[in-house]
mmCIF file of C-alpha atoms in Angstrom:
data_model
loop_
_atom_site.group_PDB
_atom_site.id
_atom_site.type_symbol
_atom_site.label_atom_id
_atom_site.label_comp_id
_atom_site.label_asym_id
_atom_site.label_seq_id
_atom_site.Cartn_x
_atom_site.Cartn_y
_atom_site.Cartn_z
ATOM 1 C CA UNK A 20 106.572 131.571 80.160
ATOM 2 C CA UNK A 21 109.789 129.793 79.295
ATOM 3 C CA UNK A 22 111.671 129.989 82.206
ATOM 4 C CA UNK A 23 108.214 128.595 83.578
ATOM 5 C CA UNK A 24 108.573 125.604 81.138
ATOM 6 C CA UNK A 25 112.231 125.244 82.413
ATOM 7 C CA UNK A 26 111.161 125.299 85.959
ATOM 8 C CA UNK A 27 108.495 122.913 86.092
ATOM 9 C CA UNK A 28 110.603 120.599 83.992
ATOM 10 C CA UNK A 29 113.461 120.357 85.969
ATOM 11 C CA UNK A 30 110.980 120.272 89.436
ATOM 12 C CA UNK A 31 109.669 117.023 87.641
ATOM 13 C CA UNK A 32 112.759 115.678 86.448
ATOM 14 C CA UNK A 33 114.368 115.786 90.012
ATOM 15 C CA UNK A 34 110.908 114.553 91.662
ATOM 16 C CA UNK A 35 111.254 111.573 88.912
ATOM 17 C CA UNK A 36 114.690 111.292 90.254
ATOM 18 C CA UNK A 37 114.492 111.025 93.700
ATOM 19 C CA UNK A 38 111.731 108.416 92.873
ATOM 20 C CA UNK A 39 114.237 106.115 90.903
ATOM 21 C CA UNK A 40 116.672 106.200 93.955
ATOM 22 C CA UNK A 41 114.255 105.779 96.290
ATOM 23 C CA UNK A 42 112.417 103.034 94.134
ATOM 24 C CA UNK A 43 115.952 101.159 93.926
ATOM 25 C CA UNK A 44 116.614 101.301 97.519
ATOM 26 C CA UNK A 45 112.783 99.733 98.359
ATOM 27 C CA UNK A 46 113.572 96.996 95.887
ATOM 28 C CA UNK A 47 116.785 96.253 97.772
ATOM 29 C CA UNK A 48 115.497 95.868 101.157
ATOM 30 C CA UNK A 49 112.310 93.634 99.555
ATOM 31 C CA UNK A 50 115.338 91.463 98.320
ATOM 32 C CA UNK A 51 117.948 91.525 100.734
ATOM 33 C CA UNK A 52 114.909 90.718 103.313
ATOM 34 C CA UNK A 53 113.745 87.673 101.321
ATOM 35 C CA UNK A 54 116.959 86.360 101.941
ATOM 36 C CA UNK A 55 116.991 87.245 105.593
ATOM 37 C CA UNK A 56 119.470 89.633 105.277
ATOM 38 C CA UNK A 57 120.000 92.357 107.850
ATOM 39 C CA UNK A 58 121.245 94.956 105.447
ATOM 40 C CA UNK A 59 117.604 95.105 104.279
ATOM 41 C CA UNK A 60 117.203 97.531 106.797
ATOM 42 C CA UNK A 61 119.492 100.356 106.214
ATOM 43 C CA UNK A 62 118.360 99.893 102.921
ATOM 44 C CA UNK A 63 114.902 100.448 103.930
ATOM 45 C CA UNK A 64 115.865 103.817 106.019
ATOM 46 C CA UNK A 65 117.263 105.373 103.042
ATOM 47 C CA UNK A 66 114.316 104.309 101.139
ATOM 48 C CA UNK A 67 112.051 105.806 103.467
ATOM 49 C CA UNK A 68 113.475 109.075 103.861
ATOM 50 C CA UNK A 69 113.598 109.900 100.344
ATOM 51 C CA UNK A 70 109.571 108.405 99.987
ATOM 52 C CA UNK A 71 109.022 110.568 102.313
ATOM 53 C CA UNK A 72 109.800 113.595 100.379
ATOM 54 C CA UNK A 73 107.710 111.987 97.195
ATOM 55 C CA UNK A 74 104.667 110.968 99.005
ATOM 56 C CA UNK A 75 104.410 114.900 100.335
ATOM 57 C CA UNK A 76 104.642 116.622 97.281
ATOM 58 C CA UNK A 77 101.947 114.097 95.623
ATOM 59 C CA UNK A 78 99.084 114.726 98.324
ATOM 60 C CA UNK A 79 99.510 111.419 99.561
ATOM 61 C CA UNK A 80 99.399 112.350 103.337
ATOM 62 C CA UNK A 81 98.746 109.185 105.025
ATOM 63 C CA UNK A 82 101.708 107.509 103.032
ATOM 64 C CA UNK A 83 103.892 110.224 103.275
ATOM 65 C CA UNK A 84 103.469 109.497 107.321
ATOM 66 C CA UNK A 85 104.012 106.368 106.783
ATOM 67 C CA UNK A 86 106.987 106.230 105.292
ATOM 68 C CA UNK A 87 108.471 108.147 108.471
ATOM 69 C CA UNK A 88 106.867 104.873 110.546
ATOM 70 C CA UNK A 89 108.618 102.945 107.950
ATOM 71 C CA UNK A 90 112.322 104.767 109.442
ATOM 72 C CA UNK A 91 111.483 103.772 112.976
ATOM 73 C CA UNK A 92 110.843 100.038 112.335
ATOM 74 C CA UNK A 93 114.058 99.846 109.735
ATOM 75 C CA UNK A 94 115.919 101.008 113.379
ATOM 76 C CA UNK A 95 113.840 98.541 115.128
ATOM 77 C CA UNK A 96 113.923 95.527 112.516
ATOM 78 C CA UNK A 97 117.660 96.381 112.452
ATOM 79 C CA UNK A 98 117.807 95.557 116.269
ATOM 80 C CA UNK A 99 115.368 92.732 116.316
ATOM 81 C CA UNK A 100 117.190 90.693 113.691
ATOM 82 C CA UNK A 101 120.482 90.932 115.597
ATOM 83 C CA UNK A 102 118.710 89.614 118.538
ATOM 84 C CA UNK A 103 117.315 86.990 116.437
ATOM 85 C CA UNK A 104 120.615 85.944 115.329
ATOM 86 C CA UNK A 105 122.298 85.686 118.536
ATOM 87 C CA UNK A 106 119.861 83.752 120.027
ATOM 88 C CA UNK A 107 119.834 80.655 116.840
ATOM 89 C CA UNK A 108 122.435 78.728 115.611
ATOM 90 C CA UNK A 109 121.467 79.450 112.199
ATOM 91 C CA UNK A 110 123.146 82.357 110.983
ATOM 92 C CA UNK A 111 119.665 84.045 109.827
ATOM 93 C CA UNK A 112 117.963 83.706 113.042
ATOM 94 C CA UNK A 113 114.725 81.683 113.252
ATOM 95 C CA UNK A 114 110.813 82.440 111.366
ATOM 96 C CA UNK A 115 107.698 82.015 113.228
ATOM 97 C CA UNK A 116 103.949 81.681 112.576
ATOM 98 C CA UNK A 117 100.840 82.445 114.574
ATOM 99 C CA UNK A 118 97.123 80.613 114.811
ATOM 100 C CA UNK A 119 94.634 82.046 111.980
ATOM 101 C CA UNK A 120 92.415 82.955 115.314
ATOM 102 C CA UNK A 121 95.303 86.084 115.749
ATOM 103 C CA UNK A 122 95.682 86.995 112.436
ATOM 104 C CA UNK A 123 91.467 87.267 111.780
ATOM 105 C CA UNK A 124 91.449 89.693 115.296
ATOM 106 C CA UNK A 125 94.740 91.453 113.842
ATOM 107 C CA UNK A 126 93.034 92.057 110.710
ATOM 108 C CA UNK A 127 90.009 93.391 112.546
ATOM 109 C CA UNK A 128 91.156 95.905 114.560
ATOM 110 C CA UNK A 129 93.774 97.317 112.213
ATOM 111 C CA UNK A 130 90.631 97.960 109.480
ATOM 112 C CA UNK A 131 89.110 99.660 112.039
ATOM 113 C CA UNK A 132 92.183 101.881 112.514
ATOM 114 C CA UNK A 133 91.886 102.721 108.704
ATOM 115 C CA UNK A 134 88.486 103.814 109.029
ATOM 116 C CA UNK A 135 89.242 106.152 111.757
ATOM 117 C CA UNK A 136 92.135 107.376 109.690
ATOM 118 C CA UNK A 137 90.494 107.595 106.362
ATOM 119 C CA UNK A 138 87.623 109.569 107.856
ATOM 120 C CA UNK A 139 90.455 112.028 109.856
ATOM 121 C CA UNK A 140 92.118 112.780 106.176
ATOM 122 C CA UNK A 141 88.813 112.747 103.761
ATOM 123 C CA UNK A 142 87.656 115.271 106.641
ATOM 124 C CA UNK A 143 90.502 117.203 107.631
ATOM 125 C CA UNK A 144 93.180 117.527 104.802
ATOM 126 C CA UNK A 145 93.305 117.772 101.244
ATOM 127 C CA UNK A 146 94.328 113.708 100.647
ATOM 128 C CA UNK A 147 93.700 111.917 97.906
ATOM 129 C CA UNK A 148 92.114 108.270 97.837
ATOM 130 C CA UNK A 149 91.953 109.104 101.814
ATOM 131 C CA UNK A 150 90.083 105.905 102.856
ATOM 132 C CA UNK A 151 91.710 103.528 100.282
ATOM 133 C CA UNK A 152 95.239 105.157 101.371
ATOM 134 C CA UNK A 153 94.441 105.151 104.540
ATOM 135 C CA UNK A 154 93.761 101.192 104.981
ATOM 136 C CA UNK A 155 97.046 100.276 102.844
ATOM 137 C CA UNK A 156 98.904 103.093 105.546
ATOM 138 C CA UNK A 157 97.609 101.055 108.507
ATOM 139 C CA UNK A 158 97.893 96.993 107.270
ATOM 140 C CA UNK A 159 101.333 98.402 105.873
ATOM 141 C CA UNK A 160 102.201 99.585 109.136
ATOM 142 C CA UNK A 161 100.893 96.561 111.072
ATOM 143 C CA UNK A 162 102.560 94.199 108.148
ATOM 144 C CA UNK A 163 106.034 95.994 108.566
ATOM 145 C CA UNK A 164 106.259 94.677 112.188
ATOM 146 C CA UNK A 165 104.818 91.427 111.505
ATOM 147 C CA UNK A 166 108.389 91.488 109.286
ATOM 148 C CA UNK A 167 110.478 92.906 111.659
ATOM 149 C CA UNK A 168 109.120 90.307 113.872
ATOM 150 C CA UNK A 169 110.173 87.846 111.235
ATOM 151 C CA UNK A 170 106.429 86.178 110.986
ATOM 152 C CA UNK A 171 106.073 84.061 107.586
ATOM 153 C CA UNK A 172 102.548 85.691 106.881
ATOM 154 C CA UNK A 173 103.819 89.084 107.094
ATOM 155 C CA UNK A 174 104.449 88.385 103.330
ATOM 156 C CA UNK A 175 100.335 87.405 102.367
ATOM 157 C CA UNK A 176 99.834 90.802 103.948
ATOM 158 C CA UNK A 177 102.135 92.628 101.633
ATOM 159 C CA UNK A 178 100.463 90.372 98.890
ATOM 160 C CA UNK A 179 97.226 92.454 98.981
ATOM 161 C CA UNK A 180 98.579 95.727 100.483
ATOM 162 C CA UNK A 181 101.138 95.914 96.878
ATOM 163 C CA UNK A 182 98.477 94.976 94.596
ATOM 164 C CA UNK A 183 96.363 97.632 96.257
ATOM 165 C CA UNK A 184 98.786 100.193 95.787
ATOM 166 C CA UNK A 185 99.284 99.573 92.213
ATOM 167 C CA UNK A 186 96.430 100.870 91.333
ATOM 168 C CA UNK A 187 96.599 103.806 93.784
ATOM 169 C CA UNK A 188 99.922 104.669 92.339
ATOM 170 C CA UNK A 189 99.260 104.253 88.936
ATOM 171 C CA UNK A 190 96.386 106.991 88.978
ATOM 172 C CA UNK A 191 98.371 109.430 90.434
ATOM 173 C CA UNK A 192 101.260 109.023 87.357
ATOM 174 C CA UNK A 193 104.059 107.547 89.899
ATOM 175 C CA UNK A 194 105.036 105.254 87.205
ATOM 176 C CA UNK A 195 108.452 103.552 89.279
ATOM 177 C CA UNK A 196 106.395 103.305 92.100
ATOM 178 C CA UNK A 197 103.870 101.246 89.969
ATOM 179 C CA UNK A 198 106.544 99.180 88.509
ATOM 180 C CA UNK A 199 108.026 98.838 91.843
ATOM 181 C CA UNK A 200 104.806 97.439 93.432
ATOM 182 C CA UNK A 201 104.212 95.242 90.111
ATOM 183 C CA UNK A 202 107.383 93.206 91.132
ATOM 184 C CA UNK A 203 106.679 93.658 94.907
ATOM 185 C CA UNK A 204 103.574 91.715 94.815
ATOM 186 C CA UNK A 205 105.569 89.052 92.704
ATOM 187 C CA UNK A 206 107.932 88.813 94.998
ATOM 188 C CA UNK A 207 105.868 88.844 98.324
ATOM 189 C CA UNK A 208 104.422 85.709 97.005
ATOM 190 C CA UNK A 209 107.970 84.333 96.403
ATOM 191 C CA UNK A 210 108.725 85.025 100.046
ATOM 192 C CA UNK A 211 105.947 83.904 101.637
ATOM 193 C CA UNK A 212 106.920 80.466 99.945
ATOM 194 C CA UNK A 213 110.601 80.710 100.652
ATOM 195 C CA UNK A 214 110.043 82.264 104.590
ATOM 196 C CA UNK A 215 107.014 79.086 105.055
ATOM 197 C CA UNK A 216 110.038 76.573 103.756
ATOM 198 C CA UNK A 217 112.592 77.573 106.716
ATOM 199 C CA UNK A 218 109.982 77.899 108.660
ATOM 200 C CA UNK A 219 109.042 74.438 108.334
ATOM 201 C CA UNK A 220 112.624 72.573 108.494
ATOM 202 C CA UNK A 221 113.896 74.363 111.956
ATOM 203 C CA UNK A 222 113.107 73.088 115.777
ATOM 204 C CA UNK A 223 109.838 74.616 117.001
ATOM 205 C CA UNK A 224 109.837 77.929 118.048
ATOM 206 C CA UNK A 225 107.573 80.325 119.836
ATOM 207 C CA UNK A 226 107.278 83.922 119.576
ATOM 208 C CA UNK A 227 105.101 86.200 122.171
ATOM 209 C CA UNK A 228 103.308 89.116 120.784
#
């Protein structure tokens, strides 16, 4: 029964673990992106890969998937923002914003796409919260290339999506990852502030979808 004890102690020590690191490394990209920097993004990867391993082991399928999506766009938001600063003489590359019209169809279809996923995982697979972690899965995904496309709302989505996952997170006892999402939502508001200020003092812009 001891060696038990042990076992299980040390499984949740190095789960706790790779949390913290992880936890650190999302915090740094949320940062380094505020400021526009592109070393938010290999920040993000390593982030991702180790969330990946947490979101697994805590039944959290849909996030767990998500976090691999979350890998892909780091190598695309990577790419994109080097673009972005070759083409603008300002050294962090231009912001843009669309019409409210997009964002209420964008909004639209991608709750539809959580329905349709919540109703494959409450169905299919052993998920927990499978509709409410299914609809912060799909805006998050839809939200992380509104960022990597460097539009100033991405940050109102991320608003709702971290306060959302607060409490999602807090149930299931991932305690950094409820801190983390505490400060997240504090500073999503800070960037959406920050993004709409450059946004506002550079030459117009236009971005196709």
């Amino acid at each position: 029964m001891s060696e038990l004890l042990l076992a299980a102690a040390a499984q949740w020590q190095l789960m706790h673990s790779i949390e913290l690191v992880a936890t650190l490394l999302a915090l740094a990209y949320v940062l380094l992106a505020l400021k526009q920097s592109l070393w938010c993004w290999p920040a993000a990867l390593l982030s991702t890969i180790l969330f990946t391993h947490v979101m697994w082991q805590s039944a959290l399928l849909s996030d767990a998937l998500l976090q691999l999506y979350y890998a892909g766009m780091a190598l695309y938001g990577w790419w994109r923002w080097q673009q972005l600063r070759q083409s603008a003489p300002d050294a962090r590359g231009p912001v843009y914003e669309w019409r409210w019209q997009t964002h209420v169809m964008l909004i639209a279809i991608t709750a539809m796409a959580g329905l349709v996923l919540g109703a494959l995982m409450a169905n299919y697979t052993h998920a927990e919260f499978a509709w409410l972690d299914a609809q912060t899965t799909v805006f998050s995904v839809m939200a992380t290339w509104l960022v990597a496309r460097k539009l100033v709302s991405n940050w109102l989505y991320w608003v709702v999506i971290d306060a959302v996952s607060i409490y999602v997170y807090a149930e299931k006892h991932l305690y950094f990852l409820t801190g983390l999402f505490m400060l997240y939502t504090v500073i999503a508001i800070a960037g959406y502030f920050i993004w709409r200020s450059h946004y506002q003092q550079q030459p117009e812009v236009r971005l196709s979808m």
